[in-house]
């Protein structure tokens, strides 16, 4: 308990809350006993993290709109991101779980780590209040927040590009594989994103999907550079085409 508390940067007054936050439901199931597991604390911790990460993003990115803040928050509280934080603090080795769950990789399973991290946030909130939970959120998520840089980045360039273009015209962009090279085990693809008959960007990737994502990212970068009051370049922000129908 002391080792985990030092990693978390918080000392519990009621350590039974921490013990419950670490208890996977499989432990009670295998032992045929009624044990308090972390599911209720997970429910509470999910809401606590949603609120506190919303606050951190709101203060850090003062120019970001609601849509962007919502997207970035959803990335931070995703099972994958929470599991990443859990692995960084070696949370898996502290979990209390049934032998069968452990044998099948439960200590390193994304869902187990994410659930336990949320439960810990809920436990800290109950034990120390909102300020303690806020300090925990800052402590655990600073690395991920710093990784966003000065502007939150959309992890879905294709979706962001489509949203931007369809605000101009309902026609969707499409992607075309221009070329591919290399042996089967190490192929390289070049993709172009086309919209209204115009090529907006090209990308290279080890798969068709990766090349398409890179093409969308290049198209977004090209458009961003021209978003100035006096721009005249023909980029994403200025391209228009006839409305169909």
Short mmCIF file of C-alpha atoms in Angstrom, two decimals:
data_model
loop_
_atom_site.label_atom_id
_atom_site.label_comp_id
_atom_site.label_asym_id
_atom_site.label_seq_id
_atom_site.Cartn_x
_atom_site.Cartn_y
_atom_site.Cartn_z
CA UNK A 1 0.00 0.00 0.00
CA UNK A 2 2.75 2.45 0.92
CA UNK A 3 4.60 1.84 -2.33
CA UNK A 4 1.49 2.49 -4.42
CA UNK A 5 0.63 5.55 -2.34
CA UNK A 6 4.08 6.97 -3.05
CA UNK A 7 3.54 6.39 -6.76
CA UNK A 8 0.14 8.05 -6.62
CA UNK A 9 1.41 10.95 -4.51
CA UNK A 10 -1.44 10.47 -2.05
CA UNK A 11 -1.67 8.79 1.37
CA UNK A 12 -5.05 7.33 2.27
CA UNK A 13 -6.62 7.88 5.65
CA UNK A 14 -8.86 4.89 4.96
CA UNK A 15 -6.77 2.28 3.17
CA UNK A 16 -9.74 -0.01 2.79
CA UNK A 17 -10.85 2.32 -0.01
CA UNK A 18 -7.58 1.76 -1.83
CA UNK A 19 -7.84 -1.98 -1.29
CA UNK A 20 -11.35 -1.99 -2.73
CA UNK A 21 -10.21 0.09 -5.72
CA UNK A 22 -7.62 -2.58 -6.52
CA UNK A 23 -9.97 -5.55 -6.16
CA UNK A 24 -11.10 -7.13 -9.43
CA UNK A 25 -14.51 -8.81 -9.45
CA UNK A 26 -12.88 -12.15 -10.32
CA UNK A 27 -11.43 -12.45 -6.81
CA UNK A 28 -14.82 -12.80 -5.14
CA UNK A 29 -16.12 -15.01 -7.94
CA UNK A 30 -13.28 -17.52 -7.62
CA UNK A 31 -13.24 -17.54 -3.81
CA UNK A 32 -17.03 -17.94 -3.66
CA UNK A 33 -17.15 -15.06 -1.19
CA UNK A 34 -18.91 -11.72 -1.23
CA UNK A 35 -16.06 -9.23 -1.50
CA UNK A 36 -16.30 -5.50 -2.20
CA UNK A 37 -14.76 -5.03 -5.65
CA UNK A 38 -13.89 -1.87 -7.56
CA UNK A 39 -16.95 -1.60 -9.80
CA UNK A 40 -18.82 0.99 -7.72
CA UNK A 41 -15.68 3.07 -7.22
CA UNK A 42 -15.02 2.81 -10.96
CA UNK A 43 -18.45 4.37 -11.61
CA UNK A 44 -17.65 7.27 -9.31
CA UNK A 45 -14.08 7.69 -10.52
CA UNK A 46 -15.19 7.88 -14.15
CA UNK A 47 -17.32 10.94 -13.32
CA UNK A 48 -14.54 12.48 -11.21
CA UNK A 49 -11.96 12.16 -13.98
CA UNK A 50 -14.39 13.46 -16.61
CA UNK A 51 -14.89 16.60 -14.54
CA UNK A 52 -11.28 17.20 -13.53
CA UNK A 53 -9.81 16.52 -16.98
CA UNK A 54 -12.46 18.82 -18.46
CA UNK A 55 -11.24 21.52 -16.10
CA UNK A 56 -7.57 20.90 -16.93
CA UNK A 57 -8.26 21.06 -20.67
CA UNK A 58 -10.46 24.14 -20.30
CA UNK A 59 -7.69 26.03 -18.50
CA UNK A 60 -4.83 24.77 -20.67
CA UNK A 61 -6.40 25.36 -24.10
CA UNK A 62 -8.19 28.69 -23.83
CA UNK A 63 -8.70 29.00 -27.60
CA UNK A 64 -10.07 25.49 -28.23
CA UNK A 65 -13.77 25.20 -28.97
CA UNK A 66 -16.23 22.84 -27.31
CA UNK A 67 -15.97 20.23 -30.05
CA UNK A 68 -12.19 20.00 -29.85
CA UNK A 69 -12.18 19.92 -26.04
CA UNK A 70 -14.75 17.13 -26.09
CA UNK A 71 -12.69 15.09 -28.55
CA UNK A 72 -9.48 15.46 -26.56
CA UNK A 73 -11.20 14.64 -23.28
CA UNK A 74 -12.65 11.48 -24.81
CA UNK A 75 -9.13 10.48 -25.84
CA UNK A 76 -7.77 11.06 -22.34
CA UNK A 77 -10.49 9.02 -20.61
CA UNK A 78 -10.49 6.23 -23.19
CA UNK A 79 -9.67 2.72 -21.99
CA UNK A 80 -6.45 2.82 -24.00
CA UNK A 81 -5.23 6.09 -22.46
CA UNK A 82 -6.19 5.09 -18.92
CA UNK A 83 -4.41 1.75 -19.38
CA UNK A 84 -1.34 3.63 -20.61
CA UNK A 85 -1.29 5.66 -17.40
CA UNK A 86 -1.83 2.48 -15.39
CA UNK A 87 1.13 0.76 -17.00
CA UNK A 88 3.34 3.79 -16.39
CA UNK A 89 2.76 3.48 -12.64
CA UNK A 90 2.95 -0.36 -12.74
CA UNK A 91 -0.62 -0.58 -11.49
CA UNK A 92 -1.05 -4.15 -12.69
CA UNK A 93 1.19 -5.64 -10.04
CA UNK A 94 -0.97 -4.15 -7.28
CA UNK A 95 -4.29 -5.58 -8.52
CA UNK A 96 -6.11 -8.18 -6.45
CA UNK A 97 -7.71 -10.72 -8.77
CA UNK A 98 -8.60 -14.35 -9.19
CA UNK A 99 -5.95 -16.82 -10.32
CA UNK A 100 -7.76 -17.59 -13.56
CA UNK A 101 -8.01 -13.92 -14.48
CA UNK A 102 -4.31 -13.48 -13.75
CA UNK A 103 -3.31 -16.50 -15.83
CA UNK A 104 -5.23 -15.08 -18.79
CA UNK A 105 -3.36 -11.77 -18.69
CA UNK A 106 -5.68 -9.80 -16.44
CA UNK A 107 -2.90 -7.78 -14.84
CA UNK A 108 -1.99 -6.23 -18.17
CA UNK A 109 -5.43 -6.11 -19.75
CA UNK A 110 -6.44 -2.60 -20.83
CA UNK A 111 -9.89 -2.86 -19.26
CA UNK A 112 -8.55 -4.08 -15.89
CA UNK A 113 -6.00 -1.27 -15.68
CA UNK A 114 -8.45 1.40 -16.81
CA UNK A 115 -11.14 0.25 -14.38
CA UNK A 116 -8.70 0.21 -11.47
CA UNK A 117 -7.38 3.66 -12.30
CA UNK A 118 -10.90 5.09 -12.37
CA UNK A 119 -11.65 3.30 -9.09
CA UNK A 120 -8.57 4.84 -7.50
CA UNK A 121 -9.74 8.29 -8.59
CA UNK A 122 -13.09 7.58 -6.95
CA UNK A 123 -11.39 6.31 -3.79
CA UNK A 124 -9.19 9.40 -3.53
CA UNK A 125 -12.24 11.62 -3.98
CA UNK A 126 -14.08 9.86 -1.14
CA UNK A 127 -11.02 9.83 1.11
CA UNK A 128 -9.62 13.31 0.53
CA UNK A 129 -12.19 15.33 -1.34
CA UNK A 130 -12.09 17.21 -4.62
CA UNK A 131 -8.73 18.92 -4.05
CA UNK A 132 -7.02 15.60 -3.45
CA UNK A 133 -8.64 14.15 -6.58
CA UNK A 134 -7.61 17.23 -8.57
CA UNK A 135 -3.99 16.83 -7.46
CA UNK A 136 -4.12 13.15 -8.44
CA UNK A 137 -5.46 13.97 -11.91
CA UNK A 138 -2.70 16.52 -12.48
CA UNK A 139 -0.10 14.07 -11.22
CA UNK A 140 -1.24 11.15 -13.35
CA UNK A 141 -2.15 12.95 -16.58
CA UNK A 142 0.55 15.65 -16.86
CA UNK A 143 2.58 13.52 -19.28
CA UNK A 144 -0.39 12.94 -21.59
CA UNK A 145 -1.42 16.59 -21.38
CA UNK A 146 2.11 17.79 -22.14
CA UNK A 147 2.14 15.45 -25.13
CA UNK A 148 -0.69 17.49 -26.64
CA UNK A 149 1.67 20.49 -27.01
CA UNK A 150 0.28 24.00 -27.17
CA UNK A 151 -2.74 22.94 -29.24
CA UNK A 152 -4.83 19.79 -28.82
CA UNK A 153 -4.38 17.49 -31.79
CA UNK A 154 -7.23 15.61 -33.38
CA UNK A 155 -6.24 11.92 -33.48
CA UNK A 156 -8.59 11.37 -36.42
CA UNK A 157 -7.27 13.49 -39.33
CA UNK A 158 -9.63 11.87 -41.83
CA UNK A 159 -12.66 12.69 -39.73
CA UNK A 160 -11.44 16.22 -39.05
CA UNK A 161 -10.78 16.82 -42.74
CA UNK A 162 -14.21 15.54 -43.75
CA UNK A 163 -15.89 17.74 -41.13
CA UNK A 164 -13.99 20.78 -42.39
CA UNK A 165 -14.74 20.14 -46.06
CA UNK A 166 -18.40 19.30 -45.58
CA UNK A 167 -18.88 22.66 -43.90
CA UNK A 168 -18.15 24.06 -47.37
CA UNK A 169 -19.84 21.44 -49.54
CA UNK A 170 -21.66 18.19 -48.66
CA UNK A 171 -19.49 16.15 -51.03
CA UNK A 172 -17.15 13.82 -49.11
CA UNK A 173 -13.44 13.52 -49.92
CA UNK A 174 -12.22 10.20 -51.27
CA UNK A 175 -8.81 8.54 -51.18
CA UNK A 176 -6.92 7.06 -54.08
CA UNK A 177 -3.85 4.82 -53.92
CA UNK A 178 -1.36 6.40 -56.32
CA UNK A 179 1.37 3.79 -56.05
CA UNK A 180 2.76 0.95 -53.98
CA UNK A 181 6.22 -0.51 -53.76
CA UNK A 182 8.38 -2.92 -51.81
CA UNK A 183 8.10 -6.63 -50.95
CA UNK A 184 4.94 -8.06 -49.40
CA UNK A 185 6.34 -7.92 -45.87
CA UNK A 186 7.44 -4.28 -46.16
CA UNK A 187 5.17 -2.52 -48.64
CA UNK A 188 4.91 1.24 -48.94
CA UNK A 189 1.77 2.97 -50.19
CA UNK A 190 1.19 6.49 -51.52
CA UNK A 191 -2.35 7.82 -51.17
CA UNK A 192 -3.93 11.06 -52.37
CA UNK A 193 -7.02 12.70 -50.92
CA UNK A 194 -9.35 14.04 -53.62
CA UNK A 195 -12.25 16.42 -53.14
CA UNK A 196 -14.35 18.06 -55.85
CA UNK A 197 -11.87 16.85 -58.44
CA UNK A 198 -8.89 18.48 -56.71
CA UNK A 199 -6.02 16.78 -54.95
CA UNK A 200 -5.56 18.23 -51.46
CA UNK A 201 -2.64 16.19 -50.16
CA UNK A 202 -0.57 13.03 -50.43
CA UNK A 203 0.68 10.67 -47.76
CA UNK A 204 2.98 7.68 -47.49
CA UNK A 205 2.39 4.75 -45.17
CA UNK A 206 3.10 1.08 -44.55
CA UNK A 207 -0.56 0.30 -45.16
CA UNK A 208 -3.30 1.86 -47.27
CA UNK A 209 -5.01 3.17 -44.14
CA UNK A 210 -1.82 4.72 -42.79
CA UNK A 211 -1.17 6.41 -46.14
CA UNK A 212 -4.72 7.81 -46.21
CA UNK A 213 -4.38 9.19 -42.67
CA UNK A 214 -1.11 10.86 -43.59
CA UNK A 215 -2.68 12.35 -46.74
CA UNK A 216 -5.48 13.82 -44.64
CA UNK A 217 -2.97 15.20 -42.15
CA UNK A 218 -0.97 16.85 -44.96
CA UNK A 219 -4.16 18.37 -46.38
CA UNK A 220 -5.08 19.78 -42.97
CA UNK A 221 -1.59 21.25 -42.53
CA UNK A 222 -1.77 22.90 -45.93
CA UNK A 223 -5.12 24.45 -45.08
CA UNK A 224 -4.00 25.62 -41.64
CA UNK A 225 -1.07 27.60 -43.02
CA UNK A 226 -3.42 29.72 -45.12
CA UNK A 227 -6.00 30.55 -42.47
CA UNK A 228 -5.19 34.25 -42.25
CA UNK A 229 -7.46 37.26 -42.82
CA UNK A 230 -5.71 38.25 -46.05
CA UNK A 231 -5.07 34.82 -47.56
CA UNK A 232 -5.61 34.33 -51.29
CA UNK A 233 -4.04 30.92 -51.82
CA UNK A 234 -6.25 28.15 -53.12
CA UNK A 235 -6.21 25.78 -50.15
CA UNK A 236 -8.76 23.83 -48.18
CA UNK A 237 -10.07 26.97 -46.57
CA UNK A 238 -10.80 28.64 -49.92
CA UNK A 239 -11.77 25.71 -52.13
CA UNK A 240 -15.42 25.53 -53.08
CA UNK A 241 -17.34 23.58 -55.70
CA UNK A 242 -20.81 23.69 -57.08
CA UNK A 243 -23.56 22.37 -54.87
CA UNK A 244 -24.96 19.17 -56.27
CA UNK A 245 -28.66 18.89 -57.02
#
